[in-house]
Every structure is written in structure tokens, then in C-alpha cells.
Short mmCIF file of C-alpha atoms and ligand atoms in Angstrom, two decimals:
data_model
loop_
_atom_site.label_atom_id
_atom_site.label_comp_id
_atom_site.label_asym_id
_atom_site.label_seq_id
_atom_site.Cartn_x
_atom_site.Cartn_y
_atom_site.Cartn_z
CA MET A 12 -8.44 -24.98 45.31
CA PHE A 13 -11.59 -23.22 44.22
CA ARG A 14 -14.56 -25.50 44.35
CA LEU A 15 -18.07 -24.72 43.26
CA ALA A 16 -20.75 -25.22 45.91
CA LEU A 17 -22.72 -28.43 45.50
CA HIS A 18 -26.00 -26.76 44.58
CA TRP A 19 -24.30 -24.91 41.74
CA GLN A 20 -22.79 -28.15 40.54
CA ILE A 21 -26.22 -29.77 40.59
CA LEU A 22 -27.66 -26.85 38.65
CA ILE A 23 -24.91 -27.16 36.06
CA GLY A 24 -25.52 -30.93 35.87
CA MET A 25 -29.18 -30.22 35.29
CA VAL A 26 -28.54 -27.66 32.54
CA ILE A 27 -26.04 -29.85 30.69
CA GLY A 28 -28.23 -32.94 31.07
CA SER A 29 -31.33 -31.09 29.83
CA LEU A 30 -29.48 -29.70 26.84
CA VAL A 31 -28.05 -33.06 25.85
CA GLY A 32 -31.43 -34.74 26.33
CA LEU A 33 -33.34 -32.07 24.43
CA LEU A 34 -30.87 -32.13 21.59
CA LEU A 35 -31.27 -35.88 21.31
CA ASN A 36 -35.00 -35.53 21.53
CA LEU A 37 -35.09 -32.95 18.75
CA THR A 38 -32.74 -34.72 16.40
CA ALA A 39 -33.13 -38.42 17.01
CA SER A 40 -36.46 -39.15 18.59
CA GLU A 41 -38.32 -40.22 15.48
CA SER A 42 -37.78 -43.29 13.39
CA ASP A 43 -39.94 -45.07 10.89
CA VAL A 44 -39.19 -48.68 10.15
CA PHE A 45 -41.05 -50.61 7.48
CA LEU A 46 -40.22 -54.23 7.65
CA ASP A 47 -40.70 -57.10 5.34
CA SER A 48 -37.62 -59.18 5.87
CA GLY A 49 -36.20 -60.79 8.98
CA LEU A 50 -39.66 -61.01 10.52
CA PRO A 51 -40.83 -63.75 12.85
CA ALA A 52 -42.58 -66.63 11.12
CA GLY A 53 -46.16 -66.03 10.15
CA ILE A 54 -45.83 -62.27 9.88
CA GLN A 55 -46.02 -60.75 6.46
CA SER A 56 -45.05 -57.18 7.10
CA ALA A 57 -44.61 -54.78 9.97
CA GLU A 58 -44.41 -51.07 10.41
CA ILE A 59 -43.07 -49.25 13.43
CA THR A 60 -43.32 -45.54 14.05
CA ASP A 61 -41.35 -44.49 17.07
CA SER A 62 -41.56 -40.86 18.16
CA SER A 63 -40.50 -39.11 21.33
CA ARG A 64 -43.47 -40.30 23.30
CA LEU A 65 -45.54 -42.76 21.40
CA THR A 66 -44.61 -45.86 19.51
CA GLU A 67 -46.99 -47.45 17.05
CA ILE A 68 -46.38 -51.04 16.08
CA GLN A 69 -48.44 -52.56 13.36
CA TYR A 70 -48.00 -56.01 11.89
CA VAL A 71 -49.89 -58.07 9.39
CA THR A 72 -50.42 -61.79 9.61
CA GLU A 73 -52.45 -63.92 7.26
CA ALA A 74 -55.46 -63.59 9.42
CA GLU A 75 -55.38 -60.01 10.68
CA THR A 76 -53.69 -56.66 11.04
CA VAL A 77 -52.65 -55.90 14.60
CA LYS A 78 -51.91 -52.41 15.90
CA ARG A 79 -50.36 -51.67 19.28
CA VAL A 80 -49.33 -48.42 20.90
CA ILE A 81 -46.80 -47.85 23.64
CA ASP A 82 -47.58 -44.62 25.43
CA PRO A 83 -45.97 -43.85 28.78
CA LEU A 84 -48.85 -41.54 29.60
CA VAL A 85 -51.51 -44.00 28.36
CA LYS A 86 -54.38 -41.92 27.12
CA GLU A 87 -55.95 -44.20 24.53
CA PRO A 88 -57.73 -47.36 25.50
CA GLY A 89 -55.64 -50.28 24.26
CA SER A 90 -52.32 -48.47 24.79
CA PHE A 91 -49.60 -49.86 26.99
CA ARG A 92 -47.42 -47.94 29.40
CA ASN A 93 -44.26 -49.86 28.67
CA VAL A 94 -42.84 -52.88 26.90
CA THR A 95 -43.39 -55.15 29.88
CA GLU A 96 -47.11 -54.44 29.79
CA LEU A 97 -47.17 -54.88 26.05
CA ARG A 98 -45.35 -58.18 26.31
CA ALA A 99 -47.93 -59.54 28.71
CA GLU A 100 -50.57 -58.92 26.04
CA ASP A 101 -48.70 -59.44 22.78
CA ALA A 102 -45.23 -60.96 22.77
CA ILE A 103 -44.81 -60.56 19.01
CA ALA A 104 -45.33 -56.80 19.11
CA ALA A 105 -42.97 -56.50 22.07
CA ASP A 106 -40.26 -58.45 20.20
CA LEU A 107 -40.67 -56.31 17.12
CA TYR A 108 -40.41 -53.17 19.19
CA GLU A 109 -37.29 -54.33 20.97
CA ARG A 110 -35.57 -55.47 17.80
CA PHE A 111 -36.45 -52.70 15.41
CA GLY A 112 -38.46 -50.02 17.04
CA GLN A 113 -36.40 -47.92 19.37
CA SER A 114 -35.36 -44.51 18.11
CA THR A 115 -31.80 -43.42 18.84
CA ALA A 116 -33.04 -41.02 21.53
CA LYS A 117 -34.75 -43.88 23.34
CA GLN A 118 -31.77 -46.19 23.06
CA VAL A 119 -29.32 -43.62 24.33
CA GLY A 120 -31.88 -42.54 26.92
CA ALA A 121 -32.08 -46.08 28.22
CA TRP A 122 -28.34 -46.00 28.88
CA PHE A 123 -28.58 -42.66 30.62
CA LYS A 124 -31.25 -44.16 32.81
CA ARG A 125 -29.09 -47.13 33.73
CA ILE A 126 -26.15 -44.93 34.67
CA GLY A 127 -28.29 -42.44 36.61
CA GLY A 128 -29.96 -45.43 38.24
CA LEU A 129 -26.68 -46.27 39.98
CA PHE A 130 -26.96 -43.03 41.89
CA LEU A 131 -30.53 -43.82 42.91
CA ARG A 132 -29.43 -47.26 44.09
CA MET A 133 -26.90 -45.63 46.37
CA LEU A 134 -29.63 -43.45 47.87
CA GLN A 135 -31.70 -46.59 48.43
CA MET A 136 -28.71 -48.25 50.02
CA VAL A 137 -28.40 -45.69 52.80
CA ALA A 138 -32.12 -45.25 53.45
CA VAL A 139 -32.70 -47.96 56.07
CA PRO A 140 -29.60 -47.50 58.25
CA LEU A 141 -29.96 -43.72 58.04
CA ILE A 142 -33.57 -43.81 59.24
CA VAL A 143 -32.87 -46.24 62.06
CA THR A 144 -29.81 -44.49 63.47
CA SER A 145 -31.28 -41.02 63.08
CA LEU A 146 -34.52 -41.90 64.84
CA LEU A 147 -32.75 -43.71 67.67
CA THR A 148 -30.34 -40.83 68.20
CA GLY A 149 -33.25 -38.38 68.29
CA ILE A 150 -35.28 -40.34 70.81
CA LEU A 151 -32.44 -41.49 73.05
CA GLY A 152 -31.01 -37.99 73.17
CA LEU A 153 -34.02 -36.83 75.14
CA GLY A 154 -32.89 -37.74 78.61
CA GLY A 155 -34.58 -39.71 81.35
CA ALA A 156 -37.89 -41.53 81.20
CA ASP A 157 -39.64 -38.99 83.45
CA GLU A 158 -39.04 -36.10 81.13
CA VAL A 159 -39.92 -38.18 78.11
CA GLY A 160 -43.24 -39.25 79.59
CA ARG A 161 -44.44 -35.83 80.68
CA MET A 162 -44.45 -33.72 77.59
CA PHE A 163 -44.55 -36.55 75.14
CA THR A 164 -48.25 -36.73 74.33
CA ARG A 165 -48.78 -33.03 73.73
CA THR A 166 -45.65 -32.72 71.68
CA ILE A 167 -46.50 -35.69 69.50
CA ALA A 168 -50.08 -34.48 69.08
CA TYR A 169 -48.75 -31.13 67.91
CA TYR A 170 -46.25 -32.74 65.54
CA LEU A 171 -48.87 -34.95 63.93
CA THR A 172 -51.50 -32.23 63.61
CA THR A 173 -49.24 -29.68 62.00
CA SER A 174 -47.60 -32.21 59.69
CA MET A 175 -51.03 -33.34 58.50
CA LEU A 176 -52.06 -29.71 57.97
CA ALA A 177 -48.91 -29.20 55.92
CA ILE A 178 -49.59 -32.28 53.81
CA THR A 179 -53.19 -31.22 53.24
CA THR A 180 -52.03 -27.80 52.08
CA GLY A 181 -49.54 -29.44 49.74
CA LEU A 182 -52.14 -31.78 48.27
CA LEU A 183 -54.65 -28.96 47.80
CA VAL A 184 -52.12 -26.85 45.93
CA VAL A 185 -50.88 -29.67 43.73
CA ASN A 186 -54.46 -30.67 42.90
CA MET A 187 -55.20 -27.09 41.90
CA ILE A 188 -52.06 -26.37 39.91
CA ARG A 189 -51.61 -29.89 38.52
CA PRO A 190 -47.98 -29.28 37.57
CA GLY A 191 -47.53 -32.70 35.98
CA LEU A 192 -50.48 -32.47 33.63
CA GLY A 193 -49.72 -29.30 31.69
CA ASN A 194 -52.67 -28.00 29.68
CA ASP A 195 -53.33 -31.24 27.97
CA ASP A 196 -57.12 -31.12 27.88
CA ASP A 197 -57.78 -34.69 27.06
CA ALA A 198 -55.39 -35.99 29.69
CA PRO A 199 -57.56 -36.87 32.65
CA ARG A 200 -59.45 -39.60 30.90
CA ALA A 201 -58.08 -43.10 30.91
CA VAL A 202 -56.20 -45.26 33.40
CA ALA A 203 -57.96 -44.09 36.52
CA GLU A 204 -59.05 -47.66 36.88
CA ASN A 205 -55.45 -48.81 36.61
CA ILE A 206 -54.29 -46.80 39.53
CA GLY A 207 -57.43 -46.45 41.55
CA SER A 208 -57.84 -49.28 43.94
CA SER A 209 -61.11 -51.03 44.48
CA GLU A 210 -60.60 -51.14 48.24
CA SER A 211 -62.68 -48.86 50.40
CA LEU A 212 -61.04 -46.04 52.30
CA SER A 213 -61.46 -47.78 55.65
CA ASP A 214 -59.75 -50.90 54.28
CA ILE A 215 -56.89 -48.83 52.99
CA LEU A 216 -56.42 -47.01 56.27
CA PHE A 217 -56.64 -50.23 58.22
CA ASN A 218 -54.03 -51.82 55.95
CA GLN A 219 -51.74 -48.89 56.63
CA VAL A 220 -52.19 -49.35 60.37
CA GLN A 221 -51.49 -53.04 59.93
CA ALA A 222 -48.32 -52.27 57.97
CA ILE A 223 -47.09 -50.20 60.90
CA ILE A 224 -46.95 -53.29 63.13
CA PRO A 225 -44.33 -55.65 61.75
CA ALA A 226 -44.99 -59.33 62.34
CA ASN A 227 -41.26 -59.76 61.88
CA PRO A 228 -39.09 -56.66 62.43
CA LEU A 229 -36.04 -58.22 60.79
CA ALA A 230 -38.02 -59.10 57.68
CA ALA A 231 -39.29 -55.50 57.66
CA LEU A 232 -35.68 -54.30 57.66
CA THR A 233 -34.73 -56.37 54.67
CA ALA A 234 -37.96 -56.01 52.66
CA PRO A 235 -37.61 -53.05 53.30
CA ASN A 236 -40.95 -52.08 54.74
CA PHE A 237 -40.39 -48.52 55.80
CA LEU A 238 -43.54 -47.92 57.77
CA SER A 239 -42.79 -50.93 59.97
CA ILE A 240 -39.17 -49.89 60.32
CA ILE A 241 -40.05 -46.39 61.46
CA ALA A 242 -42.69 -47.58 63.91
CA PHE A 243 -40.53 -50.32 65.39
CA THR A 244 -37.51 -48.05 65.75
CA ILE A 245 -39.56 -45.44 67.60
CA ALA A 246 -40.94 -48.12 69.92
CA PHE A 247 -37.45 -49.53 70.46
CA GLY A 248 -36.11 -46.07 71.30
CA ILE A 249 -38.90 -45.31 73.74
CA PHE A 250 -38.43 -48.60 75.58
CA ALA A 251 -34.68 -48.17 75.64
CA VAL A 252 -35.26 -44.85 77.43
CA ARG A 253 -37.62 -46.61 79.84
CA VAL A 254 -35.12 -49.33 80.64
CA GLY A 255 -32.58 -46.56 81.21
CA GLY A 256 -29.19 -46.97 82.88
CA THR A 257 -26.24 -48.38 81.04
CA THR A 258 -28.49 -50.17 78.55
CA ALA A 259 -29.91 -46.90 77.25
CA GLU A 260 -26.45 -45.38 77.39
CA ARG A 261 -24.95 -48.12 75.26
CA ILE A 262 -27.67 -47.99 72.67
CA ARG A 263 -27.43 -44.21 72.57
CA ASN A 264 -23.68 -44.35 71.91
CA PHE A 265 -24.07 -47.06 69.34
CA ALA A 266 -26.85 -45.23 67.51
CA ALA A 267 -24.95 -41.93 67.61
CA ALA A 268 -21.83 -43.56 66.20
CA GLY A 269 -23.86 -45.30 63.51
CA PHE A 270 -25.62 -42.06 62.65
CA ASP A 271 -22.31 -40.22 62.25
CA VAL A 272 -21.08 -42.84 59.82
CA MET A 273 -24.33 -42.99 57.86
CA MET A 274 -24.43 -39.23 57.65
CA ALA A 275 -20.90 -39.13 56.26
CA MET A 276 -21.82 -41.83 53.78
CA THR A 277 -24.99 -40.06 52.66
CA MET A 278 -23.08 -36.82 52.21
CA ALA A 279 -20.50 -38.60 50.09
CA ILE A 280 -23.24 -40.05 47.89
CA ILE A 281 -24.95 -36.68 47.63
CA ARG A 282 -21.69 -35.32 46.26
CA LEU A 283 -22.38 -37.48 43.21
CA ALA A 284 -25.73 -35.76 42.72
CA PRO A 285 -24.53 -33.48 39.88
CA ILE A 286 -23.59 -36.52 37.79
CA GLY A 287 -26.73 -38.42 38.77
CA VAL A 288 -28.86 -35.41 37.89
CA LEU A 289 -27.10 -34.99 34.57
CA PHE A 290 -27.84 -38.52 33.42
CA LEU A 291 -31.34 -38.79 34.83
CA ILE A 292 -32.56 -35.49 33.46
CA ALA A 293 -30.92 -36.30 30.12
CA TYR A 294 -32.82 -39.59 30.07
CA VAL A 295 -36.13 -37.92 30.83
CA THR A 296 -35.74 -35.05 28.38
CA ALA A 297 -34.38 -37.36 25.65
CA THR A 298 -37.43 -39.58 25.89
CA GLN A 299 -40.11 -37.05 26.78
CA GLY A 300 -38.96 -33.71 25.40
CA ILE A 301 -39.33 -30.13 26.56
CA ASP A 302 -42.68 -30.64 28.31
CA VAL A 303 -40.88 -32.12 31.28
CA ILE A 304 -38.91 -28.94 31.88
CA LYS A 305 -42.06 -26.85 31.78
CA ALA A 306 -43.74 -29.23 34.19
CA LEU A 307 -40.73 -28.98 36.49
CA GLY A 308 -41.16 -25.20 36.70
CA TRP A 309 -44.79 -25.60 37.74
CA TYR A 310 -43.82 -28.25 40.25
CA PHE A 311 -41.25 -25.93 41.80
CA LEU A 312 -43.84 -23.18 42.10
CA SER A 313 -46.38 -25.55 43.64
CA VAL A 314 -43.97 -26.64 46.38
CA VAL A 315 -42.90 -23.08 47.15
CA LEU A 316 -46.48 -21.80 47.20
CA ALA A 317 -47.66 -24.59 49.50
CA LEU A 318 -44.68 -24.10 51.85
CA ALA A 319 -45.39 -20.38 51.95
CA ILE A 320 -49.05 -20.94 52.83
CA HIS A 321 -48.10 -23.32 55.63
CA ALA A 322 -45.38 -21.08 57.07
CA ALA A 323 -47.07 -17.71 56.63
CA VAL A 324 -50.75 -18.56 57.18
CA THR A 325 -51.29 -21.84 59.03
CA MET A 326 -48.44 -21.58 61.55
CA PRO A 327 -49.07 -17.91 62.44
CA LEU A 328 -52.73 -18.77 63.09
CA ILE A 329 -51.64 -21.55 65.44
CA LEU A 330 -49.18 -19.22 67.15
CA TRP A 331 -51.83 -16.56 67.55
CA PHE A 332 -54.78 -18.67 68.68
CA VAL A 333 -53.15 -21.61 70.43
CA ALA A 334 -49.84 -20.31 71.76
CA ARG A 335 -51.14 -16.73 72.21
CA ARG A 336 -48.04 -15.17 70.76
CA SER A 337 -47.44 -12.52 68.16
CA PRO A 338 -46.31 -14.38 65.02
CA THR A 339 -44.20 -11.47 63.78
CA ASP A 340 -42.31 -11.06 67.06
CA PHE A 341 -41.78 -14.79 67.28
CA ALA A 342 -40.52 -15.00 63.69
CA ARG A 343 -38.16 -12.09 64.34
CA ALA A 344 -36.79 -13.85 67.41
CA MET A 345 -36.24 -17.05 65.48
CA SER A 346 -34.88 -15.41 62.34
CA PRO A 347 -31.19 -16.37 62.84
CA ALA A 348 -32.14 -20.03 63.12
CA LEU A 349 -34.52 -19.81 60.18
CA LEU A 350 -31.93 -18.23 57.95
CA THR A 351 -29.34 -20.79 59.00
CA ALA A 352 -31.79 -23.58 58.27
CA PHE A 353 -32.41 -22.08 54.84
CA SER A 354 -28.76 -21.83 53.95
CA SER A 355 -27.59 -25.11 55.51
CA ALA A 356 -30.60 -27.23 54.48
CA SER A 357 -30.12 -29.20 57.67
CA SER A 358 -32.32 -29.16 60.77
CA ASN A 359 -29.65 -31.02 62.70
CA ALA A 360 -26.93 -28.54 61.87
CA THR A 361 -29.24 -25.68 62.82
CA LEU A 362 -30.30 -27.26 66.11
CA PRO A 363 -27.80 -25.48 68.42
CA LEU A 364 -28.89 -22.14 67.04
CA THR A 365 -32.57 -23.03 67.21
CA LEU A 366 -32.09 -23.97 70.88
CA SER A 367 -30.33 -20.77 71.78
CA ASN A 368 -32.77 -18.57 69.83
CA ILE A 369 -35.79 -20.17 71.43
CA GLU A 370 -34.45 -19.62 74.93
CA GLN A 371 -32.62 -16.35 74.64
CA ARG A 372 -34.60 -14.48 72.02
CA ALA A 373 -38.07 -16.03 72.20
CA GLY A 374 -38.17 -16.55 75.96
CA VAL A 375 -39.21 -20.20 75.97
CA SER A 376 -37.95 -22.25 78.93
CA ASN A 377 -34.95 -24.52 78.58
CA LYS A 378 -37.07 -27.42 79.77
CA THR A 379 -39.49 -27.13 76.85
CA GLY A 380 -36.86 -26.22 74.28
CA SER A 381 -34.53 -29.04 75.10
CA PHE A 382 -37.35 -31.55 74.79
CA VAL A 383 -39.33 -30.29 71.82
CA LEU A 384 -36.49 -29.18 69.57
CA PRO A 385 -34.12 -32.17 69.42
CA LEU A 386 -37.02 -34.56 68.94
CA GLY A 387 -38.60 -32.16 66.46
CA ALA A 388 -35.40 -31.89 64.42
CA THR A 389 -35.68 -35.60 63.78
CA ILE A 390 -39.35 -36.39 63.61
CA ASN A 391 -41.30 -33.17 63.09
CA MET A 392 -40.78 -32.03 59.53
CA ASP A 393 -43.76 -30.12 58.19
CA GLY A 394 -41.86 -28.85 55.18
CA THR A 395 -40.55 -32.29 54.29
CA ALA A 396 -43.96 -33.92 54.74
CA LEU A 397 -45.56 -31.34 52.46
CA TYR A 398 -42.79 -31.69 49.92
CA GLU A 399 -43.02 -35.48 49.80
CA ALA A 400 -46.75 -35.34 49.16
CA VAL A 401 -46.47 -32.72 46.40
CA ALA A 402 -43.53 -34.44 44.74
CA VAL A 403 -45.13 -37.86 44.61
CA LEU A 404 -48.41 -36.54 43.29
CA PHE A 405 -46.50 -34.58 40.67
CA ILE A 406 -44.57 -37.67 39.62
CA ALA A 407 -47.80 -39.64 39.42
CA GLN A 408 -49.35 -36.93 37.24
CA LEU A 409 -46.36 -37.02 34.93
CA HIS A 410 -46.23 -40.77 34.82
CA TYR A 411 -49.90 -41.63 34.43
CA GLY A 412 -51.08 -38.46 32.73
CA VAL A 413 -53.94 -38.20 35.20
CA ASN A 414 -54.39 -37.09 38.76
CA LEU A 415 -54.43 -39.85 41.35
CA PRO A 416 -57.83 -40.73 42.78
CA PHE A 417 -58.74 -39.61 46.28
CA THR A 418 -58.08 -42.94 48.01
CA GLN A 419 -54.58 -43.09 46.55
CA GLN A 420 -53.98 -39.56 47.74
CA VAL A 421 -54.95 -40.57 51.27
CA ILE A 422 -52.36 -43.36 51.19
CA ILE A 423 -49.78 -40.89 49.96
CA ALA A 424 -50.67 -38.47 52.75
CA VAL A 425 -50.23 -41.10 55.45
CA THR A 426 -47.02 -42.37 53.92
CA ALA A 427 -45.67 -38.84 53.50
CA LEU A 428 -46.29 -38.27 57.19
CA LEU A 429 -44.31 -41.34 58.18
CA ALA A 430 -41.60 -40.57 55.65
CA SER A 431 -41.17 -37.13 57.19
CA VAL A 432 -40.92 -38.74 60.61
CA GLY A 433 -38.24 -41.08 59.34
CA ALA A 434 -36.26 -38.45 57.44
CA ALA A 435 -32.97 -37.41 59.05
CA GLY A 436 -32.39 -33.70 59.57
CA ILE A 437 -29.64 -33.50 56.98
CA PRO A 438 -29.53 -32.08 53.46
CA HIS A 439 -31.45 -34.07 50.85
CA ALA A 440 -32.80 -36.55 53.38
CA GLY A 441 -36.25 -35.98 51.91
CA LEU A 442 -34.97 -37.32 48.64
CA VAL A 443 -33.80 -40.52 50.27
CA MET A 444 -37.25 -40.94 51.80
CA MET A 445 -38.97 -40.33 48.50
CA VAL A 446 -38.01 -43.86 47.51
CA ILE A 447 -40.47 -45.13 50.10
CA ILE A 448 -43.48 -43.23 48.88
CA LEU A 449 -42.76 -44.01 45.26
CA GLN A 450 -42.68 -47.68 46.16
CA VAL A 451 -45.94 -47.43 48.05
CA ALA A 452 -47.58 -45.61 45.14
CA GLY A 453 -46.16 -48.11 42.65
CA LEU A 454 -44.27 -45.43 40.70
CA PRO A 455 -40.93 -45.98 38.98
CA LEU A 456 -37.97 -44.74 40.99
CA GLU A 457 -36.21 -43.16 38.05
CA MET A 458 -38.94 -40.52 37.85
CA GLN A 459 -37.16 -39.11 40.86
CA GLY A 460 -34.55 -37.96 38.38
CA VAL A 461 -36.85 -35.19 37.25
CA ILE A 462 -37.34 -33.62 40.63
CA LEU A 463 -33.79 -34.23 41.77
CA ALA A 464 -32.71 -31.39 39.54
CA VAL A 465 -34.42 -28.75 41.68
CA ASP A 466 -34.13 -30.53 44.99
CA ARG A 467 -31.50 -28.38 46.65
CA LEU A 468 -33.44 -25.14 46.44
CA LEU A 469 -36.58 -26.80 47.67
CA ASP A 470 -34.56 -28.50 50.41
CA MET A 471 -33.48 -25.09 51.70
CA ALA A 472 -37.05 -23.85 51.76
CA ARG A 473 -38.51 -26.96 53.38
CA THR A 474 -35.78 -27.09 56.01
CA ALA A 475 -36.58 -23.51 57.06
CA VAL A 476 -40.23 -24.55 57.34
CA ASN A 477 -39.19 -27.65 59.35
CA VAL A 478 -37.31 -25.53 61.87
CA TRP A 479 -40.11 -22.96 61.98
CA GLY A 480 -42.56 -25.79 62.76
CA ASP A 481 -40.35 -27.02 65.63
CA ALA A 482 -40.01 -23.52 67.05
CA CYS A 483 -43.76 -22.91 66.91
CA GLY A 484 -44.18 -26.28 68.63
CA CYS A 485 -42.10 -24.98 71.54
CA ALA A 486 -44.37 -21.97 71.89
CA VAL A 487 -47.49 -24.16 71.88
CA VAL A 488 -46.15 -26.74 74.35
CA GLU A 489 -44.76 -23.98 76.62
CA ARG A 490 -48.15 -22.32 76.86
CA PHE A 491 -49.74 -25.50 78.23
CA GLU A 492 -46.79 -26.30 80.48
CA THR A 493 -46.96 -22.97 82.23
CA GLN A 494 -50.70 -22.95 82.75
N1 LIG B 511 -33.00 -31.19 54.82
C1 LIG B 511 -34.18 -31.40 55.61
C2 LIG B 511 -33.90 -31.07 57.05
O1 LIG B 511 -32.80 -31.15 57.50
C3 LIG B 511 -34.72 -32.77 55.48
C4 LIG B 511 -35.16 -32.98 54.06
O2 LIG B 511 -34.35 -33.28 53.21
O3 LIG B 511 -36.36 -32.78 53.80
O4 LIG B 511 -34.79 -30.72 57.77
#
């Protein structure tokens, strides 16, 4: 039977969802309610104006007239981001809003959000076991302790440096383009104090380091505290390799079997993406209107531009100056793997081809290739790291209506790095990891719905950059090995 490829299905889901949402937004996103009966005791009259973004609630008591505004992008002092915040300040206004104030678009949108939220829950569900089994398989697949020890430091140093460079590029681009802010001139005013933290940068960094060491690894698993999970799993893998023998063998088999199952499960969930996308994008467009779609276009461009800078400027410079290789020749040699990575959106699936290209076409030794590439496919993901950073900053811009302060961006950079380490080399893994960074940045998970719509295309691009980063890593490590 003819079946449309998944990315087309997702695109169709996005188009239908956007149309439904926009239609709702255009036709049913405004309601005016003037109330004078059925009001809570002590209130003489109330007036609620609910439009696509803002809601104004005004009520009159004997003593005073109270006006409250709910504004998801909080730009006025005295506005509230959501009903929960409003309720903390003024329970009466929150009750009025819930009973009388929601326009049809918002009510229907809330249902869309709940249904789409089921899909996001499933992604959350697979995150922890997927990270653990994928990392263990990557590390235990490396072979004996001797080999692991020798090249380890240089390889890891390369991975970390290039991933950080990628993230920095991503953050620079997204700070310049500001895809989530549109051309709203008065946007970057308020709320900085809401999201900026009063801690100093050194405190923040130290807290991150502290979070990496779990006082209780099992508690970290259930919390879930992703940074601790990633760090502990890597340590566990390395020591399993050190112990060696049948112990390492058993853990390797167990992890590989677990990874196979988790991968199948993730793929099955991803098959639901078109429906998830449909509902989530319909929710966002129904409640926020056409601006979101425009912002999404800018976001897409930002990610692509930043990936292009990393792949076509930063990496070639490293190849040229550090590995002493011609970037064009090297790219030509690796082109089959890069194209496969692009079309499969999976570093793991591309791995056999990457290995054979690096040895047979790029002339790197088997020793280097078989160490750097399998580990790289799991933990070195420049494209994914960059993408995570851009996506989260974009979501924050959309959500808060301002750019995040520098200290918050540093936290996002560090978390994006670890998220890219933890991401499995399979399609859409970056999306699963996004949950982590959103949690760390205190952003609502359903905002992921917006970027989900264009995830597949970006996944293809970032996977090609991931594989390119691994391949360049081989060239760099090989140069120092053969000295
Ligand atoms: N698909 C990517 C890879 O396999 C991971 C991701 O989703 O970012 O490299």
C-alpha cells in the first residue's frame, strides 16, 4: 500500500493544524462579557475582554475598581503570564476569568493542548531509558580498556571544544536574528527580572557542576535529573570497560538489547508526530495567531544559517589549521556519508558508511576511525547541540517576549552541550532531549509544539553536521596519533 513518508505526513499535520488554529483565531478569539449577575458576593459589576493574546478583567467592588491583564508575553508591569500567576495575586479575577472570560478559540485551544500534550508525554517517557541505553552502548562498544584510555582525552577534548563552538555560533545567530521577538519594538522591556537570576555566573556554573554529580543516582533517574543521569551513565560505562571480561560483555549485551527496544519504541512514538504536530500547532495558532508562523520561519532560517556557519566556516578552519587537510577534498571524500546522514536523519544508521568512507576515501586509519566514530555518533553532536541552544532561546523569546539574559544563556549552553551528549543518534532524538533544556530553563513543554512542526527538516541538516563533526574529529585525532 502506498504510504506517505513521515516527514510529509508531519508537514501535512502542520498545515492542517495551522489552518484550523488560524481559522479559530480569526473567527473566535475575541469575546466581550459584561457581567452584573451571577457574580461573587461583594462585586457589583465585571467586564472581561478576551482577545487572541490579552485578556483584560475589570471588576468593581464597593471600595475600588480592579483591573487585571493576562498577557502570555507580559509586557506591561502588573500583567500576569497565566491564570496561575494571576490567582496567586487575585483569586477573584482568576475565578471570573475561568468562569466567564475564555474566548472560544482559547477554550478549544486548551483541548488541543491537552491532546497534543499526550504526544509530548510519550516523548518524555522514553527520554531516560533511551539516553541510558544509547550512551552505554556507545561507550561499551569501544573495545578494551587499553584502546579506550589512549585516545580518550584528545577525542573528548575535541568533542567538547567543537560542540561549544557550535553552541556559541547558534547563540550568536539567534541573538542577532531574534526569531521569537518579531519586530515588536517595545518587546524587550519587562520581565527580565522574572527570568534573570540573581546568582552570579560563578555560582551558576558551580551549581551546574554540582548537578552533574548525583548524590543518589537512583533518585536522579526518577527525578529525572538529566545532567546527573548522563554523567553517571558515562562513568558507569567507562568503569564497566575497565572491569572488562564477562562483566563488560554482559552489560554491553544488556545495554544493546535495551537500546534496540527503546529505539523501536521511540520510532513508534515518532510515527504519531503528525497528529501531535496537528494538535499542538493548532493550539498555538488558535491562541496566538499568525505571528507564530512568521516567527517559525525566522527560527528555521536561524538554525540553518548557524549550522551552515559551523559546517562551512568553523570546521574547515579546524581541518585546515589543526588537522592540516584540505577541507574540500575531505568533504568530497565524506560526501556519501554526509548525504546519507542528511536523508536518514540518523548518525547511527549512517555509521557503517561513515566508517568505510573515512578509511577508504579519506585515508584515516582503522584504529582512529573505529574509536572516534562510534563514540562520536553517540556523544559528539555539534549540529544537535547548536540546534538545542537555538531552539530553547527561540522558545524563551516567544514565551517571555524578551531575550534571555546572559547568565541564563550560559546555563542553556552548558545544558545544550550535555543534552547533545545524551541524545541518541536516531531521528528526532534532539526533540526528546529538548524536554531537558526546557525544564532547566523553566519553560513550558508545550511550546515544543511550535518547533516540532519543522523538526524533521532541521533534523536532517543537523544530523549531516553531526556526522561531519565526527569525521573532522577523525582527521584531527589522526594527525596527533601519527606524529
Ligand atoms: N538525528 C540526530 C542524529 O542522529 C540526533 C538529533 O535528533 O539531533 O544525529
